[in-house]
């Protein structure tokens, strides 16, 4: 039916756009967290509180995208 085709199309578009974007964001944040700090006396992480919130949101989005279908 038309309704199920529309829902399937929306799911496919959501997955096709959301999954690569969230994987890219996750890779960038993990790479940022592994960089060494410029000052050795600083804490070993370079993530700000905003980065941690974005990491949490990215993980939640990826879980939703995997469970969505």
CSV table of N, CA, C and O in Angstrom, one decimal:
chain,number,residue,atom,x,y,z
A,1,UNK,N,0.8,-1.2,0.0
A,1,UNK,CA,0.0,0.0,0.0
A,1,UNK,C,0.9,1.2,0.0
A,1,UNK,O,2.1,1.2,0.3
A,2,UNK,N,0.2,2.4,-0.2
A,2,UNK,CA,0.9,3.6,-0.3
A,2,UNK,C,1.6,4.0,1.1
A,2,UNK,O,2.7,4.5,1.1
A,3,UNK,N,0.9,3.7,2.1
A,3,UNK,CA,1.3,4.1,3.5
A,3,UNK,C,2.6,3.3,3.8
A,3,UNK,O,3.5,3.9,4.4
A,4,UNK,N,2.6,2.0,3.6
A,4,UNK,CA,3.8,1.3,4.0
A,4,UNK,C,5.0,1.6,3.1
A,4,UNK,O,6.1,1.6,3.5
A,5,UNK,N,4.7,1.9,1.8
A,5,UNK,CA,5.8,2.4,0.9
A,5,UNK,C,6.4,3.7,1.4
A,5,UNK,O,7.6,3.9,1.4
A,6,UNK,N,5.6,4.6,1.9
A,6,UNK,CA,6.0,5.9,2.4
A,6,UNK,C,6.9,5.7,3.6
A,6,UNK,O,8.0,6.3,3.8
A,7,UNK,N,6.4,4.8,4.6
A,7,UNK,CA,7.1,4.6,5.8
A,7,UNK,C,8.5,3.9,5.5
A,7,UNK,O,9.5,4.3,6.0
A,8,UNK,N,8.5,2.9,4.6
A,8,UNK,CA,9.7,2.3,4.2
A,8,UNK,C,10.7,3.3,3.6
A,8,UNK,O,11.9,3.2,3.8
A,9,UNK,N,10.2,4.2,2.7
A,9,UNK,CA,11.1,5.2,2.1
A,9,UNK,C,11.7,6.1,3.1
A,9,UNK,O,12.9,6.4,3.1
A,10,UNK,N,10.9,6.5,4.1
A,10,UNK,CA,11.4,7.4,5.2
A,10,UNK,C,12.4,6.6,6.0
A,10,UNK,O,13.5,7.2,6.4
A,11,UNK,N,12.2,5.4,6.3
A,11,UNK,CA,13.2,4.6,7.1
A,11,UNK,C,14.5,4.5,6.3
A,11,UNK,O,15.6,4.6,6.9
A,12,UNK,N,14.4,4.2,5.0
A,12,UNK,CA,15.6,4.0,4.2
A,12,UNK,C,16.4,5.3,4.1
A,12,UNK,O,17.6,5.3,4.3
A,13,UNK,N,15.7,6.4,3.9
A,13,UNK,CA,16.4,7.7,3.8
A,13,UNK,C,17.0,8.1,5.2
A,13,UNK,O,18.1,8.6,5.2
A,14,UNK,N,16.3,7.8,6.3
A,14,UNK,CA,16.8,8.1,7.6
A,14,UNK,C,18.1,7.3,7.9
A,14,UNK,O,19.1,7.8,8.4
A,15,UNK,N,18.1,6.0,7.5
A,15,UNK,CA,19.2,5.2,7.7
A,15,UNK,C,20.4,5.6,6.8
A,15,UNK,O,21.5,5.7,7.2
A,16,UNK,N,20.1,5.9,5.5
A,16,UNK,CA,21.1,6.2,4.5
A,16,UNK,C,21.8,7.5,4.9
A,16,UNK,O,23.0,7.6,4.6
A,17,UNK,N,21.1,8.4,5.5
A,17,UNK,CA,21.8,9.7,5.8
A,17,UNK,C,22.3,9.6,7.2
A,17,UNK,O,23.5,10.1,7.5
A,18,UNK,N,21.6,9.1,8.2
A,18,UNK,CA,22.0,9.1,9.6
A,18,UNK,C,23.1,8.2,9.9
A,18,UNK,O,24.0,8.6,10.7
A,19,UNK,N,23.2,7.0,9.4
A,19,UNK,CA,24.2,6.1,9.8
A,19,UNK,C,25.6,6.6,9.4
A,19,UNK,O,26.5,6.7,10.3
A,20,UNK,N,25.9,7.0,8.1
A,20,UNK,CA,27.2,7.5,7.8
A,20,UNK,C,27.6,8.8,8.6
A,20,UNK,O,28.7,8.9,9.0
A,21,UNK,N,26.6,9.6,8.8
A,21,UNK,CA,26.9,10.9,9.5
A,21,UNK,C,27.3,10.6,10.9
A,21,UNK,O,28.2,11.2,11.5
A,22,UNK,N,26.6,9.7,11.6
A,22,UNK,CA,26.9,9.4,13.0
A,22,UNK,C,28.2,8.6,13.1
A,22,UNK,O,28.9,8.8,14.1
A,23,UNK,N,28.5,7.7,12.2
A,23,UNK,CA,29.8,7.0,12.2
A,23,UNK,C,30.9,8.0,12.0
A,23,UNK,O,31.9,8.0,12.7
A,24,UNK,N,30.7,9.0,11.1
A,24,UNK,CA,31.8,10.0,10.9
A,24,UNK,C,32.0,10.8,12.2
A,24,UNK,O,33.1,11.1,12.6
A,25,UNK,N,30.9,11.2,12.8
A,25,UNK,CA,31.0,12.0,14.1
A,25,UNK,C,31.6,11.2,15.2
A,25,UNK,O,32.5,11.7,15.9
A,26,UNK,N,31.3,9.9,15.3
A,26,UNK,CA,31.9,9.0,16.3
A,26,UNK,C,33.4,8.9,16.0
A,26,UNK,O,34.2,9.0,17.0
A,27,UNK,N,33.8,8.7,14.8
A,27,UNK,CA,35.2,8.6,14.5
A,27,UNK,C,36.0,9.9,14.8
A,27,UNK,O,37.1,9.9,15.4
A,28,UNK,N,35.4,11.0,14.5
A,28,UNK,CA,36.0,12.3,14.8
A,28,UNK,C,36.2,12.5,16.3
A,28,UNK,O,37.2,12.9,16.8
A,29,UNK,N,35.1,12.2,17.0
A,29,UNK,CA,35.2,12.4,18.5
A,29,UNK,C,36.2,11.4,19.2
A,29,UNK,O,36.9,11.8,20.1
A,30,UNK,N,36.2,10.2,18.7
A,30,UNK,CA,37.2,9.3,19.3
A,30,UNK,C,38.6,9.7,18.9
A,30,UNK,O,39.5,9.6,19.8
A,31,UNK,N,38.8,10.1,17.7
A,31,UNK,CA,40.2,10.6,17.3
A,31,UNK,C,40.6,11.8,18.2
A,31,UNK,O,41.7,12.0,18.6
A,32,UNK,N,39.6,12.7,18.4
A,32,UNK,CA,39.9,13.9,19.2
A,32,UNK,C,40.2,13.5,20.7
A,32,UNK,O,41.1,14.1,21.3
A,33,UNK,N,39.6,12.5,21.2
A,33,UNK,CA,39.8,12.1,22.6
A,33,UNK,C,41.2,11.4,22.7
A,33,UNK,O,41.8,11.4,23.8
A,34,UNK,N,41.7,10.8,21.6
A,34,UNK,CA,43.0,10.1,21.7
A,34,UNK,C,44.2,11.0,21.4
A,34,UNK,O,45.3,10.6,21.6
A,35,UNK,N,44.0,12.3,21.0
A,35,UNK,CA,45.1,13.2,20.8
A,35,UNK,C,45.7,13.5,22.1
A,35,UNK,O,45.1,13.6,23.2
A,36,UNK,N,47.0,13.7,22.1
A,36,UNK,CA,47.7,14.1,23.3
A,36,UNK,C,47.5,15.5,23.6
A,36,UNK,O,47.5,16.4,22.7
A,37,UNK,N,47.4,15.9,24.9
A,37,UNK,CA,47.2,17.3,25.2
A,37,UNK,C,48.5,18.1,24.9
A,37,UNK,O,49.6,17.6,24.9
A,38,UNK,N,48.3,19.4,24.6
A,38,UNK,CA,49.5,20.2,24.3
A,38,UNK,C,50.3,20.4,25.5
A,38,UNK,O,51.6,20.5,25.5
A,39,UNK,N,49.7,20.5,26.7
A,39,UNK,CA,50.4,20.7,27.9
A,39,UNK,C,50.4,19.3,28.7
A,39,UNK,O,49.3,18.9,29.0
A,40,UNK,N,51.5,18.7,29.0
A,40,UNK,CA,51.5,17.4,29.7
A,40,UNK,C,50.9,17.5,31.1
A,40,UNK,O,50.5,16.4,31.6
A,41,UNK,N,50.8,18.7,31.7
A,41,UNK,CA,50.2,18.8,33.0
A,41,UNK,C,48.7,18.7,33.0
A,41,UNK,O,48.0,18.6,34.0
A,42,UNK,N,48.1,18.9,31.8
A,42,UNK,CA,46.6,18.8,31.7
A,42,UNK,C,46.1,17.4,31.8
A,42,UNK,O,46.9,16.4,31.7
A,43,UNK,N,44.8,17.3,31.9
A,43,UNK,CA,44.2,15.9,31.9
A,43,UNK,C,44.4,15.3,30.6
A,43,UNK,O,44.5,16.0,29.6
A,44,UNK,N,44.5,14.0,30.5
A,44,UNK,CA,44.8,13.3,29.3
A,44,UNK,C,43.7,13.4,28.2
A,44,UNK,O,43.9,12.9,27.1
A,45,UNK,N,42.5,13.9,28.5
A,45,UNK,CA,41.4,13.9,27.5
A,45,UNK,C,41.3,15.3,27.0
A,45,UNK,O,41.6,16.3,27.7
A,46,UNK,N,41.0,15.4,25.7
A,46,UNK,CA,40.8,16.7,25.1
A,46,UNK,C,39.3,17.0,24.8
A,46,UNK,O,39.0,17.9,24.1
A,47,UNK,N,38.4,16.2,25.4
A,47,UNK,CA,37.0,16.4,25.1
A,47,UNK,C,36.4,17.4,26.1
A,47,UNK,O,36.6,17.3,27.3
A,48,UNK,N,35.7,18.3,25.5
A,48,UNK,CA,34.9,19.2,26.4
A,48,UNK,C,33.6,18.6,26.8
A,48,UNK,O,33.2,17.5,26.3
A,49,UNK,N,32.9,19.3,27.6
A,49,UNK,CA,31.6,18.8,28.0
A,49,UNK,C,30.6,18.7,26.8
A,49,UNK,O,29.8,17.8,26.7
A,50,UNK,N,30.8,19.7,25.9
A,50,UNK,CA,29.9,19.6,24.7
A,50,UNK,C,30.3,18.4,23.9
A,50,UNK,O,29.4,17.8,23.3
A,51,UNK,N,31.6,18.1,23.8
A,51,UNK,CA,32.0,16.9,23.0
A,51,UNK,C,31.4,15.6,23.7
A,51,UNK,O,31.0,14.7,23.0
A,52,UNK,N,31.4,15.6,25.0
A,52,UNK,CA,30.8,14.4,25.7
A,52,UNK,C,29.4,14.3,25.4
A,52,UNK,O,28.8,13.2,25.2
A,53,UNK,N,28.7,15.4,25.4
A,53,UNK,CA,27.2,15.3,25.1
A,53,UNK,C,27.0,14.9,23.7
A,53,UNK,O,26.1,14.1,23.4
A,54,UNK,N,27.8,15.4,22.7
A,54,UNK,CA,27.7,15.0,21.4
A,54,UNK,C,28.0,13.5,21.2
A,54,UNK,O,27.4,12.8,20.4
A,55,UNK,N,29.0,13.0,21.9
A,55,UNK,CA,29.3,11.6,21.9
A,55,UNK,C,28.1,10.8,22.4
A,55,UNK,O,27.8,9.7,21.8
A,56,UNK,N,27.5,11.2,23.4
A,56,UNK,CA,26.3,10.5,24.0
A,56,UNK,C,25.2,10.5,22.9
A,56,UNK,O,24.5,9.5,22.7
A,57,UNK,N,24.9,11.7,22.3
A,57,UNK,CA,23.9,11.8,21.3
A,57,UNK,C,24.2,10.9,20.1
A,57,UNK,O,23.3,10.3,19.6
A,58,UNK,N,25.4,10.9,19.7
A,58,UNK,CA,25.8,10.0,18.6
A,58,UNK,C,25.6,8.6,18.8
A,58,UNK,O,25.1,7.8,18.0
A,59,UNK,N,26.0,8.1,20.0
A,59,UNK,CA,25.8,6.7,20.4
A,59,UNK,C,24.3,6.4,20.5
A,59,UNK,O,23.8,5.3,20.0
A,60,UNK,N,23.5,7.3,21.0
A,60,UNK,CA,22.0,7.1,21.1
A,60,UNK,C,21.4,7.0,19.7
A,60,UNK,O,20.6,6.2,19.4
A,61,UNK,N,21.9,7.9,18.8
A,61,UNK,CA,21.4,7.9,17.4
A,61,UNK,C,21.7,6.6,16.7
A,61,UNK,O,20.9,6.1,15.9
A,62,UNK,N,22.9,6.2,16.9
A,62,UNK,CA,23.4,4.9,16.2
A,62,UNK,C,22.5,3.7,16.7
A,62,UNK,O,22.1,2.9,15.9
A,63,UNK,N,22.3,3.7,18.0
A,63,UNK,CA,21.4,2.6,18.5
A,63,UNK,C,20.0,2.7,18.0
A,63,UNK,O,19.4,1.7,17.6
A,64,UNK,N,19.5,3.9,17.9
A,64,UNK,CA,18.2,4.0,17.3
A,64,UNK,C,18.1,3.6,15.8
A,64,UNK,O,17.2,2.9,15.4
A,65,UNK,N,19.2,4.0,15.1
A,65,UNK,CA,19.2,3.6,13.7
A,65,UNK,C,19.3,2.1,13.4
A,65,UNK,O,18.8,1.6,12.5
A,66,UNK,N,20.0,1.5,14.3
A,66,UNK,CA,20.2,0.0,14.2
A,66,UNK,C,18.9,-0.7,14.6
A,66,UNK,O,18.5,-1.7,13.9
A,67,UNK,N,18.2,-0.2,15.6
A,67,UNK,CA,16.9,-0.8,16.0
A,67,UNK,C,15.7,-0.4,15.2
A,67,UNK,O,14.7,-1.1,15.1
A,68,UNK,N,15.8,0.7,14.5
A,68,UNK,CA,14.7,1.3,13.8
A,68,UNK,C,14.0,0.4,12.8
A,68,UNK,O,12.8,0.2,12.9
A,69,UNK,N,14.7,-0.4,12.0
A,69,UNK,CA,14.0,-1.2,11.0
A,69,UNK,C,13.3,-2.4,11.8
A,69,UNK,O,12.3,-2.9,11.4
